[in-house]
Amino acid sequence: MTADPFSILRIEDMLVLDVEVVNLEREGARLVREDPDAPALLLVRLPSQHVNESVLSNGQFPETVAAFAAAPSTLVFLLPDGEDGIDLTIDALLDWNRLTPSIAPANQPLDDPNQATVIGGLPRTAIEFPTRVLLGHDHDGSPFAWSEPLTEPVTLDGRVELWHVELHGDNGGPVHLKAFSTPSRRPERTGMPLGRFMPGELLVRSSLDAFVDVDGTSLRRPLLADPFMLTPLGATVHISGSWPKAPEFLGLSLAGYEQISSLGRDEFVHTVRQGFLSSGHRASLVETTKRSYDDPGDLTSVAYLRKEAHIVVDQAEVTYGAEAGYDRHEGRQLPFRSIRLTDLVTPAIDPGEGAFWVTVGGVPFPFHATATDAEDRHVSMDMPLVFASVDALDRMAQVYNDPATADRANLGLGGQTVALAENPSADGSTGMPVTSARFALTPASGHPARALPAMVDAVARVPAVEQLTGLATETAVRLHDAYLEQGLDGQPTGAFLQLVDALPMNLSAEKAGGLAKPSMAVQAVTTRAGLLAPQFLGAAGDAVGVDAAALTRIFGGTKLLGPIDLAALLADVPATSVAELRDLGEDEIRRRLDGVSQELLPVPLMRIGNLPDGSGSELRYVWKPRLRNDLPLLDLGDAALVLEATTVRSPDALSKSAVRGELRRFAFEFADIVRVDFERLTFTARPGNKPDVTAAGVALTFRNDLEFVNRLREALPANVFGTGAFVDVTTSGVTAGYSLTLPTLSLGLFNLSNVALSARLTIPFDDRPARFRFAVCERQNPFNISVSLFGGGGFFALEVSTRGIEQIEGSLEFGGNASLDLGVASGGVHLMAGIAFQMTGDAVALTGYLRCGGYLSVLGIVSVTVEFYLALAYHKNNGICEVVGQGSVTVSVRVAFFSKSVSLSLERRFAGSAGDPSFADCVDPDDWDEYCLAFAPTP
């Protein structure tokens, strides 16, 4: 029968041991083996060997601190084979060197997770130090021995030495130990010298042989302890461990560990955990806990534990790019080739575990860094960074990219020039002053850190934007998708930046001269085309065609020659035309930029360069688009269009800056009755100067119903009918026309005079529609005609625009006089009549009149006069019609000195409107049905 547990107590030196036996029974003063074939074990349980005391926060000195005692430790020994028992004496029970220790075997799991010391069916030696870590002898076979047991109290100078036992290694050196298990079902403790993940890391690093380096060698190293002394009041230990760097995919971060304790109370705890900073630099989190007095000069002061943490940079410089390990874009998402950190050791930082921002006093610590961009410029900056231990690398991107701390990822660069993209030509076109840049971590599975920085956006002074706007302004930009996907050489336009907010290019009609009012929004910053509308680029930078719908979105509302939408006359831009830019050299592009030719520029190009005399810089924005020829007003069969804006930054910028538009070999056709051919129409405007508009090779031709004007012009001598054709070009528009003044024609009793024909086409440079006016004489200057005693005159004018008929007006008057004198009696009659018509918009007016009368005088004594007047007018305005009729008869009689006149008059009005009752309103449906059936055929 197995003996019952018992205790060993000795008050003098505080010896306290609890003893249990397995397969041993008591026979008198001896414990003997009960089953000869089964193992016999002696379990010696010691009091708690460690007190887990919380770390003091800075500036606090409490009277008490939280502390938690470790569980009792157990030493397990096997009775050696061949021995049948052990004496029940202190000497025998404490002579552990003659017994066989029960060591936890290598790489073997617990029999039961709830029993942290039972492995392979046997209890194992388990010394809980530090708290939550069960230490045992290492399984590497290194020699060890227990010190000679104190079987009796030791007294010196009246003082009794505390009972203790010490474990030694080979020749008294450090003993090899391992952490083979961690107790479960313990509440979480925070603020302790060792973090909550340390017990597991000590177990893995000191006990498991399964973790090997890339060359197959084991990464396990034992813990070394010297001294390792156990006492009833706790262990006095100096224990340490050091491990080689493990491959990051293993998740092993612990690289160094050291702990010094006296009688179970910590004096010094030091850990080194490997990891990475969010910049990709290897770094270590070094935490050191020391016990120190709050007031060393006061003998009554209390010694508290205080912890300091530092980040030590193990890798000063990191290179980026295609070989860095980015999952996408070959590293183009970061505009730096390398970053070197100059702050290699931080001051004491705030506590952190796993993945956390490195802060000091709650403020992110600015790691000073020097970055090298794609053009070998050195850029100085301060970088707040996240540290993540190797076992927490999967959480580093989440912490860094947290929107709540987004301001920490926004780095101030102070206007330093940075090449934001790598340009193989190294011409400096991608460099610009950058005020700030915001970064984020992006996956980089090919890098040990698993994530590397990428630029999200930046605030910079973009030269192309400043040249375009004329303002020294900062612009929010981000790397263009086309550059990220293909780089600069892989795309035709060389797009590398995208403006976060599209920049409208609105030039007023006065500045663009009416030839065109560029109002597109540019968003892409390119090396070959300058600022470009996004529709000219595919999502990945491929050359894409731009159809009519996309051009409408780009140039919607942009006008050409006033009424014509520019987008309507631009032909589709095929993808092959955009792709041409990739193959065009700079010399060829500049040749096409100059002058008007059939060699097109498929996309608007911007060029910035220095003036030849070195006095400043020049920006040219030129586009020579492909035109279509299916518009109703323009004939563009052989036309060429150039739009150019030149902005100069120099002392004489006023004379060199200009906006120029030129359209060659086109014709303006209006209502199929008049055609104006232009060889060239050019507009140039310079700041502070009057705009210069010129037209060359203008020819005016009348067609169809007005073709007779051409025939008259050809039939009559050039010097008999006035100035003829005229062209007037101003900054507000072009007016082209023709005027003919016919000579007076007299044939017997027939006389025709003051006849003039005129035609005028007005093409404004603003939003007003184009207008055409044809007139036979004018209201203020009608033609005159007489035949014998009859005469009259009139005029006619027609004005139409692109909106329709604007005005039609005309009038005709005629009349005659006749007189008779017979001596005794004389008299006469007169007759006058006229009609006039006018239509302006929807308003119509028609008037006519008749006036006739006569007189008769007999010997001057009796005279009679009669006059009749009749007028009729029709008006229509806003849908309301009105007819007004007036009539009067006046009779005058004079006899000698007596006269009398009688007048009779009449006026009638007939009004109507759109609200008058309709036929349906006046006829009952039943009556209408009966009426219709009366005419239906008989079946």
CSV table of N, CA, C and O in Angstrom, one decimal, residues 304-403:
chain,number,residue,atom,x,y,z
A,304,TYR,N,10.8,49.8,-5.9
A,304,TYR,CA,9.8,49.4,-6.9
A,304,TYR,C,10.4,48.8,-8.1
A,304,TYR,O,11.6,49.1,-8.4
A,305,LEU,N,9.6,48.1,-8.9
A,305,LEU,CA,10.1,47.6,-10.2
A,305,LEU,C,9.7,48.7,-11.2
A,305,LEU,O,8.5,49.1,-11.3
A,306,ARG,N,10.6,49.1,-12.0
A,306,ARG,CA,10.3,50.0,-13.1
A,306,ARG,C,10.8,49.4,-14.4
A,306,ARG,O,11.9,48.9,-14.5
A,307,LYS,N,10.0,49.6,-15.5
A,307,LYS,CA,10.3,49.0,-16.8
A,307,LYS,C,10.6,50.2,-17.8
A,307,LYS,O,9.9,51.2,-17.8
A,308,GLU,N,11.6,50.0,-18.6
A,308,GLU,CA,11.9,50.8,-19.7
A,308,GLU,C,11.9,50.0,-21.0
A,308,GLU,O,12.5,48.9,-21.0
A,309,ALA,N,11.4,50.6,-22.0
A,309,ALA,CA,11.4,49.9,-23.3
A,309,ALA,C,12.1,50.8,-24.4
A,309,ALA,O,11.9,52.0,-24.4
A,310,HIS,N,12.8,50.2,-25.2
A,310,HIS,CA,13.5,50.9,-26.3
A,310,HIS,C,13.4,50.1,-27.6
A,310,HIS,O,13.3,48.9,-27.5
A,311,ILE,N,13.4,50.9,-28.7
A,311,ILE,CA,13.5,50.2,-30.0
A,311,ILE,C,14.9,50.4,-30.5
A,311,ILE,O,15.4,51.5,-30.5
A,312,VAL,N,15.5,49.3,-30.8
A,312,VAL,CA,16.9,49.3,-31.3
A,312,VAL,C,16.8,48.9,-32.8
A,312,VAL,O,16.3,47.8,-33.1
A,313,VAL,N,17.3,49.8,-33.7
A,313,VAL,CA,17.2,49.5,-35.1
A,313,VAL,C,18.4,48.6,-35.4
A,313,VAL,O,19.6,49.0,-35.2
A,314,ASP,N,18.1,47.4,-35.9
A,314,ASP,CA,19.2,46.5,-36.3
A,314,ASP,C,19.6,46.6,-37.7
A,314,ASP,O,20.7,46.1,-38.1
A,315,GLN,N,18.8,47.2,-38.5
A,315,GLN,CA,19.1,47.4,-40.0
A,315,GLN,C,18.9,48.9,-40.3
A,315,GLN,O,17.8,49.4,-40.4
A,316,ALA,N,20.0,49.6,-40.5
A,316,ALA,CA,19.9,51.0,-40.6
A,316,ALA,C,19.3,51.4,-42.0
A,316,ALA,O,18.6,52.5,-42.1
A,317,GLU,N,19.5,50.7,-43.0
A,317,GLU,CA,19.1,51.1,-44.4
A,317,GLU,C,18.3,50.0,-45.0
A,317,GLU,O,18.7,48.8,-45.0
A,318,VAL,N,17.2,50.3,-45.7
A,318,VAL,CA,16.4,49.4,-46.5
A,318,VAL,C,16.3,49.9,-47.9
A,318,VAL,O,16.1,51.1,-48.1
A,319,THR,N,16.5,49.0,-48.9
A,319,THR,CA,16.3,49.4,-50.3
A,319,THR,C,14.9,48.9,-50.7
A,319,THR,O,14.4,47.8,-50.3
A,320,TYR,N,14.4,49.6,-51.7
A,320,TYR,CA,13.0,49.3,-52.2
A,320,TYR,C,13.1,49.1,-53.7
A,320,TYR,O,14.2,49.1,-54.3
A,321,GLY,N,12.0,48.8,-54.3
A,321,GLY,CA,12.0,48.7,-55.8
A,321,GLY,C,11.5,47.3,-56.1
A,321,GLY,O,10.8,46.6,-55.4
A,322,ALA,N,11.9,46.9,-57.4
A,322,ALA,CA,11.3,45.6,-57.9
A,322,ALA,C,11.8,44.4,-57.1
A,322,ALA,O,11.1,43.4,-57.1
A,323,GLU,N,12.9,44.5,-56.4
A,323,GLU,CA,13.4,43.3,-55.7
A,323,GLU,C,13.1,43.3,-54.2
A,323,GLU,O,13.5,42.5,-53.5
A,324,ALA,N,12.3,44.3,-53.8
A,324,ALA,CA,12.0,44.4,-52.4
A,324,ALA,C,11.0,43.4,-51.9
A,324,ALA,O,10.9,43.1,-50.7
A,325,GLY,N,10.1,42.9,-52.8
A,325,GLY,CA,9.1,41.9,-52.4
A,325,GLY,C,7.7,42.4,-52.4
A,325,GLY,O,6.8,41.7,-51.9
A,326,TYR,N,7.4,43.5,-53.0
A,326,TYR,CA,6.0,44.0,-53.1
A,326,TYR,C,5.2,43.0,-53.9
A,326,TYR,O,5.7,42.4,-54.9
A,327,ASP,N,4.0,42.8,-53.5
A,327,ASP,CA,3.1,41.9,-54.2
A,327,ASP,C,2.7,42.5,-55.6
A,327,ASP,O,2.4,41.7,-56.5
A,328,ARG,N,2.6,43.8,-55.7
A,328,ARG,CA,2.2,44.4,-56.9
A,328,ARG,C,3.0,45.6,-57.3
A,328,ARG,O,3.7,46.2,-56.5
A,329,HIS,N,3.0,46.0,-58.6
A,329,HIS,CA,3.6,47.2,-59.1
A,329,HIS,C,5.1,47.3,-59.0
A,329,HIS,O,5.7,48.3,-59.3
A,330,GLU,N,5.8,46.2,-58.6
A,330,GLU,CA,7.2,46.2,-58.6
A,330,GLU,C,7.8,47.3,-57.8
A,330,GLU,O,8.9,47.8,-58.1
A,331,GLY,N,7.2,47.7,-56.8
A,331,GLY,CA,7.7,48.7,-55.9
A,331,GLY,C,7.5,50.2,-56.4
A,331,GLY,O,8.0,51.1,-55.7
A,332,ARG,N,6.8,50.4,-57.5
A,332,ARG,CA,6.7,51.7,-58.0
A,332,ARG,C,5.8,52.6,-57.1
A,332,ARG,O,5.7,53.8,-57.2
A,333,GLN,N,5.0,51.9,-56.2
A,333,GLN,CA,4.1,52.7,-55.3
A,333,GLN,C,4.9,53.5,-54.2
A,333,GLN,O,4.3,54.3,-53.5
A,334,LEU,N,6.2,53.3,-54.1
A,334,LEU,CA,7.0,54.1,-53.2
A,334,LEU,C,8.0,54.9,-54.0
A,334,LEU,O,8.9,54.3,-54.7
A,335,PRO,N,8.1,56.2,-53.9
A,335,PRO,CA,9.0,57.0,-54.7
A,335,PRO,C,10.4,57.0,-54.2
A,335,PRO,O,11.1,58.0,-54.6
A,336,PHE,N,10.8,56.1,-53.3
A,336,PHE,CA,12.1,56.2,-52.8
A,336,PHE,C,12.8,54.8,-53.1
A,336,PHE,O,12.2,53.8,-53.1
A,337,ARG,N,14.1,55.0,-53.4
A,337,ARG,CA,14.9,53.8,-53.7
A,337,ARG,C,15.4,53.2,-52.3
A,337,ARG,O,15.6,52.0,-52.2
A,338,SER,N,15.6,54.0,-51.4
A,338,SER,CA,16.1,53.5,-50.1
A,338,SER,C,15.7,54.5,-49.0
A,338,SER,O,15.5,55.7,-49.3
A,339,ILE,N,15.7,54.0,-47.7
A,339,ILE,CA,15.5,54.9,-46.6
A,339,ILE,C,16.5,54.5,-45.5
A,339,ILE,O,16.6,53.3,-45.2
A,340,ARG,N,17.3,55.4,-45.0
A,340,ARG,CA,18.3,55.2,-44.0
A,340,ARG,C,17.8,55.9,-42.7
A,340,ARG,O,17.5,57.1,-42.7
A,341,LEU,N,17.7,55.1,-41.6
A,341,LEU,CA,17.3,55.7,-40.3
A,341,LEU,C,18.6,56.1,-39.6
A,341,LEU,O,19.6,55.3,-39.5
A,342,THR,N,18.6,57.3,-39.0
A,342,THR,CA,19.8,57.8,-38.3
A,342,THR,C,19.5,57.6,-36.8
A,342,THR,O,20.5,57.7,-36.0
A,343,ASP,N,18.3,57.5,-36.3
A,343,ASP,CA,18.0,57.3,-34.9
A,343,ASP,C,18.0,55.8,-34.7
A,343,ASP,O,17.0,55.1,-35.0
A,344,LEU,N,19.1,55.2,-34.2
A,344,LEU,CA,19.2,53.8,-34.1
A,344,LEU,C,18.7,53.2,-32.8
A,344,LEU,O,18.5,52.0,-32.6
A,345,VAL,N,18.6,54.1,-31.8
A,345,VAL,CA,18.1,53.7,-30.5
A,345,VAL,C,17.2,54.8,-30.0
A,345,VAL,O,17.5,56.0,-30.0
A,346,THR,N,16.0,54.4,-29.6
A,346,THR,CA,15.0,55.4,-29.2
A,346,THR,C,15.2,55.7,-27.7
A,346,THR,O,15.8,54.9,-27.0
A,347,PRO,N,14.7,56.8,-27.2
A,347,PRO,CA,14.6,57.0,-25.8
A,347,PRO,C,13.5,56.0,-25.3
A,347,PRO,O,12.9,55.3,-26.0
A,348,ALA,N,13.3,56.1,-24.0
A,348,ALA,CA,12.3,55.2,-23.4
A,348,ALA,C,11.0,55.4,-24.0
A,348,ALA,O,10.5,56.6,-24.0
A,349,ILE,N,10.3,54.4,-24.5
A,349,ILE,CA,9.1,54.5,-25.2
A,349,ILE,C,7.9,54.0,-24.3
A,349,ILE,O,8.2,53.4,-23.2
A,350,ASP,N,6.7,54.4,-24.7
A,350,ASP,CA,5.5,53.9,-23.9
A,350,ASP,C,5.4,52.4,-24.1
A,350,ASP,O,5.8,51.8,-25.2
A,351,PRO,N,4.8,51.7,-23.1
A,351,PRO,CA,4.7,50.2,-23.2
A,351,PRO,C,3.8,49.9,-24.5
A,351,PRO,O,2.9,50.5,-24.8
A,352,GLY,N,4.2,48.8,-25.1
A,352,GLY,CA,3.5,48.2,-26.2
A,352,GLY,C,3.8,46.8,-26.4
A,352,GLY,O,4.8,46.3,-26.0
A,353,GLU,N,2.9,46.1,-27.0
A,353,GLU,CA,3.0,44.7,-27.2
A,353,GLU,C,2.4,44.3,-28.6
A,353,GLU,O,1.4,44.8,-29.0
A,354,GLY,N,3.1,43.3,-29.2
A,354,GLY,CA,2.6,42.9,-30.5
A,354,GLY,C,3.0,43.9,-31.6
A,354,GLY,O,4.1,44.1,-31.9
A,355,ALA,N,1.9,44.6,-32.2
A,355,ALA,CA,2.1,45.6,-33.1
A,355,ALA,C,1.6,46.9,-32.6
A,355,ALA,O,0.4,47.0,-32.1
A,356,PHE,N,2.4,48.0,-32.5
A,356,PHE,CA,2.0,49.2,-31.9
A,356,PHE,C,2.8,50.4,-32.4
A,356,PHE,O,3.9,50.2,-32.9
A,357,TRP,N,2.2,51.6,-32.3
A,357,TRP,CA,2.9,52.8,-32.7
A,357,TRP,C,4.0,53.1,-31.6
A,357,TRP,O,3.8,52.9,-30.4
A,358,VAL,N,5.2,53.4,-32.1
A,358,VAL,CA,6.3,53.8,-31.2
A,358,VAL,C,6.0,55.2,-30.7
A,358,VAL,O,6.1,56.2,-31.5
A,359,THR,N,5.7,55.4,-29.4
A,359,THR,CA,5.4,56.7,-28.9
A,359,THR,C,6.2,56.9,-27.6
A,359,THR,O,6.6,56.0,-26.9
A,360,VAL,N,6.4,58.2,-27.4
A,360,VAL,CA,7.1,58.6,-26.1
A,360,VAL,C,6.2,59.7,-25.5
A,360,VAL,O,6.0,60.7,-26.1
A,361,GLY,N,5.7,59.4,-24.3
A,361,GLY,CA,4.8,60.3,-23.6
A,361,GLY,C,3.5,60.5,-24.4
A,361,GLY,O,3.0,61.6,-24.3
A,362,GLY,N,3.1,59.5,-25.1
A,362,GLY,CA,1.9,59.5,-25.8
A,362,GLY,C,2.0,60.2,-27.2
A,362,GLY,O,1.0,60.3,-27.9
A,363,VAL,N,3.2,60.7,-27.5
A,363,VAL,CA,3.4,61.3,-28.8
A,363,VAL,C,4.3,60.4,-29.7
A,363,VAL,O,5.3,59.9,-29.2
A,364,PRO,N,3.9,60.2,-31.0
A,364,PRO,CA,4.7,59.4,-31.8
A,364,PRO,C,6.2,59.8,-31.9
A,364,PRO,O,6.4,61.0,-32.0
A,365,PHE,N,7.1,58.9,-31.8
A,365,PHE,CA,8.5,59.2,-31.8
A,365,PHE,C,8.9,59.4,-33.3
A,365,PHE,O,8.7,58.5,-34.1
A,366,PRO,N,9.5,60.6,-33.6
A,366,PRO,CA,9.9,60.8,-35.0
A,366,PRO,C,11.3,60.2,-35.3
A,366,PRO,O,12.3,60.7,-34.9
A,367,PHE,N,11.3,59.1,-36.0
A,367,PHE,CA,12.6,58.5,-36.4
A,367,PHE,C,13.1,59.4,-37.6
A,367,PHE,O,12.5,59.6,-38.6
A,368,HIS,N,14.3,59.9,-37.3
A,368,HIS,CA,14.9,60.8,-38.4
A,368,HIS,C,15.4,59.8,-39.5
A,368,HIS,O,16.1,58.8,-39.2
A,369,ALA,N,15.1,60.2,-40.7
A,369,ALA,CA,15.5,59.3,-41.9
A,369,ALA,C,16.0,60.2,-43.0
A,369,ALA,O,15.6,61.3,-43.2
A,370,THR,N,16.8,59.6,-43.8
A,370,THR,CA,17.2,60.2,-45.1
A,370,THR,C,16.9,59.2,-46.2
A,370,THR,O,17.3,58.1,-46.2
A,371,ALA,N,16.0,59.7,-47.1
A,371,ALA,CA,15.6,58.8,-48.2
A,371,ALA,C,16.3,59.3,-49.5
A,371,ALA,O,16.7,60.4,-49.6
A,372,THR,N,16.4,58.3,-50.4
A,372,THR,CA,17.0,58.6,-51.7
A,372,THR,C,15.9,58.3,-52.7
A,372,THR,O,15.4,57.2,-52.8
A,373,ASP,N,15.7,59.3,-53.6
A,373,ASP,CA,14.6,59.2,-54.6
A,373,ASP,C,15.2,58.5,-55.9
A,373,ASP,O,16.4,58.2,-55.9
A,374,ALA,N,14.4,58.5,-56.9
A,374,ALA,CA,14.8,57.8,-58.1
A,374,ALA,C,15.8,58.5,-58.9
A,374,ALA,O,16.5,58.0,-59.8
A,375,GLU,N,16.1,59.8,-58.6
A,375,GLU,CA,17.1,60.6,-59.2
A,375,GLU,C,18.3,60.9,-58.3
A,375,GLU,O,19.0,61.9,-58.4
A,376,ASP,N,18.4,60.0,-57.2
A,376,ASP,CA,19.5,60.1,-56.3
A,376,ASP,C,19.6,61.4,-55.5
A,376,ASP,O,20.6,61.8,-55.0
A,377,ARG,N,18.4,62.0,-55.3
A,377,ARG,CA,18.3,63.1,-54.3
A,377,ARG,C,18.2,62.6,-52.9
A,377,ARG,O,17.5,61.5,-52.7
A,378,HIS,N,18.7,63.3,-52.0
A,378,HIS,CA,18.6,62.9,-50.6
A,378,HIS,C,17.5,63.8,-50.0
A,378,HIS,O,17.5,65.0,-50.0
A,379,VAL,N,16.5,63.1,-49.4
A,379,VAL,CA,15.3,63.8,-48.8
A,379,VAL,C,15.3,63.5,-47.3
A,379,VAL,O,15.4,62.3,-46.9
A,380,SER,N,15.3,64.5,-46.5
A,380,SER,CA,15.4,64.4,-45.1
A,380,SER,C,13.9,64.5,-44.5
A,380,SER,O,13.1,65.3,-45.0
A,381,MET,N,13.6,63.6,-43.6
A,381,MET,CA,12.2,63.6,-43.0
A,381,MET,C,12.2,62.9,-41.7
A,381,MET,O,13.1,62.1,-41.3
A,382,ASP,N,11.2,63.1,-40.9
A,382,ASP,CA,10.9,62.5,-39.7
A,382,ASP,C,9.7,61.5,-39.9
A,382,ASP,O,8.7,61.9,-40.4
A,383,MET,N,9.9,60.3,-39.4
A,383,MET,CA,8.9,59.2,-39.7
A,383,MET,C,8.4,58.6,-38.4
A,383,MET,O,9.1,57.9,-37.7
A,384,PRO,N,7.1,58.9,-38.0
A,384,PRO,CA,6.5,58.0,-37.0
A,384,PRO,C,6.3,56.6,-37.5
A,384,PRO,O,5.9,56.5,-38.7
A,385,LEU,N,6.6,55.6,-36.7
A,385,LEU,CA,6.6,54.2,-37.2
A,385,LEU,C,5.9,53.3,-36.3
A,385,LEU,O,5.8,53.6,-35.1
A,386,VAL,N,5.5,52.2,-36.8
A,386,VAL,CA,4.9,51.1,-36.0
A,386,VAL,C,5.9,50.0,-35.9
A,386,VAL,O,6.6,49.7,-36.9
A,387,PHE,N,6.0,49.5,-34.7
A,387,PHE,CA,6.9,48.3,-34.5
A,387,PHE,C,6.0,47.1,-34.3
A,387,PHE,O,4.9,47.1,-33.7
A,388,ALA,N,6.4,46.0,-35.0
A,388,ALA,CA,5.7,44.7,-34.8
A,388,ALA,C,6.7,43.6,-34.6
A,388,ALA,O,7.6,43.5,-35.3
A,389,SER,N,6.5,42.9,-33.5
A,389,SER,CA,7.3,41.7,-33.3
A,389,SER,C,7.0,40.7,-34.3
A,389,SER,O,6.0,40.7,-35.0
A,390,VAL,N,8.0,39.8,-34.5
A,390,VAL,CA,7.8,38.8,-35.6
A,390,VAL,C,6.5,38.0,-35.5
A,390,VAL,O,5.9,37.7,-36.5
A,391,ASP,N,6.1,37.7,-34.3
A,391,ASP,CA,4.9,36.9,-34.1
A,391,ASP,C,3.6,37.8,-34.4
A,391,ASP,O,2.5,37.3,-34.3
A,392,ALA,N,3.8,39.1,-34.6
A,392,ALA,CA,2.6,40.0,-34.8
A,392,ALA,C,2.7,40.7,-36.1
A,392,ALA,O,2.0,41.8,-36.3
A,393,LEU,N,3.5,40.2,-37.1
A,393,LEU,CA,3.6,41.0,-38.3
A,393,LEU,C,2.3,41.1,-39.1
A,393,LEU,O,2.1,42.0,-39.9
A,394,ASP,N,1.4,40.1,-38.9
A,394,ASP,CA,0.2,40.1,-39.7
A,394,ASP,C,-0.7,41.3,-39.2
A,394,ASP,O,-1.7,41.6,-39.8
A,395,ARG,N,-0.4,41.9,-38.0
A,395,ARG,CA,-1.3,43.0,-37.5
A,395,ARG,C,-0.6,44.3,-37.7
A,395,ARG,O,-1.2,45.4,-37.4
A,396,MET,N,0.6,44.4,-38.3
A,396,MET,CA,1.3,45.7,-38.4
A,396,MET,C,0.5,46.6,-39.4
A,396,MET,O,0.3,47.8,-39.2
A,397,ALA,N,0.1,46.1,-40.6
A,397,ALA,CA,-0.6,46.9,-41.6
A,397,ALA,C,-1.9,47.4,-41.0
A,397,ALA,O,-2.3,48.6,-41.3
A,398,GLN,N,-2.6,46.6,-40.2
A,398,GLN,CA,-3.9,47.1,-39.7
A,398,GLN,C,-3.7,48.2,-38.7
A,398,GLN,O,-4.4,49.2,-38.7
A,399,VAL,N,-2.6,48.2,-37.9
A,399,VAL,CA,-2.3,49.3,-37.0
A,399,VAL,C,-1.9,50.5,-37.7
A,399,VAL,O,-2.4,51.6,-37.4
A,400,TYR,N,-1.0,50.4,-38.7
A,400,TYR,CA,-0.5,51.5,-39.4
A,400,TYR,C,-1.6,52.2,-40.2
A,400,TYR,O,-1.6,53.4,-40.3
A,401,ASN,N,-2.4,51.4,-40.9
A,401,ASN,CA,-3.5,52.0,-41.8
A,401,ASN,C,-4.7,52.3,-41.1
A,401,ASN,O,-5.7,52.7,-41.7
A,402,ASP,N,-4.8,52.3,-39.7
A,402,ASP,CA,-6.0,52.6,-39.0
A,402,ASP,C,-6.4,54.1,-39.3
A,402,ASP,O,-5.6,55.0,-39.1
A,403,PRO,N,-7.6,54.4,-39.8
A,403,PRO,CA,-8.0,55.8,-40.0
A,403,PRO,C,-7.9,56.7,-38.8
A,403,PRO,O,-7.7,57.9,-39.0
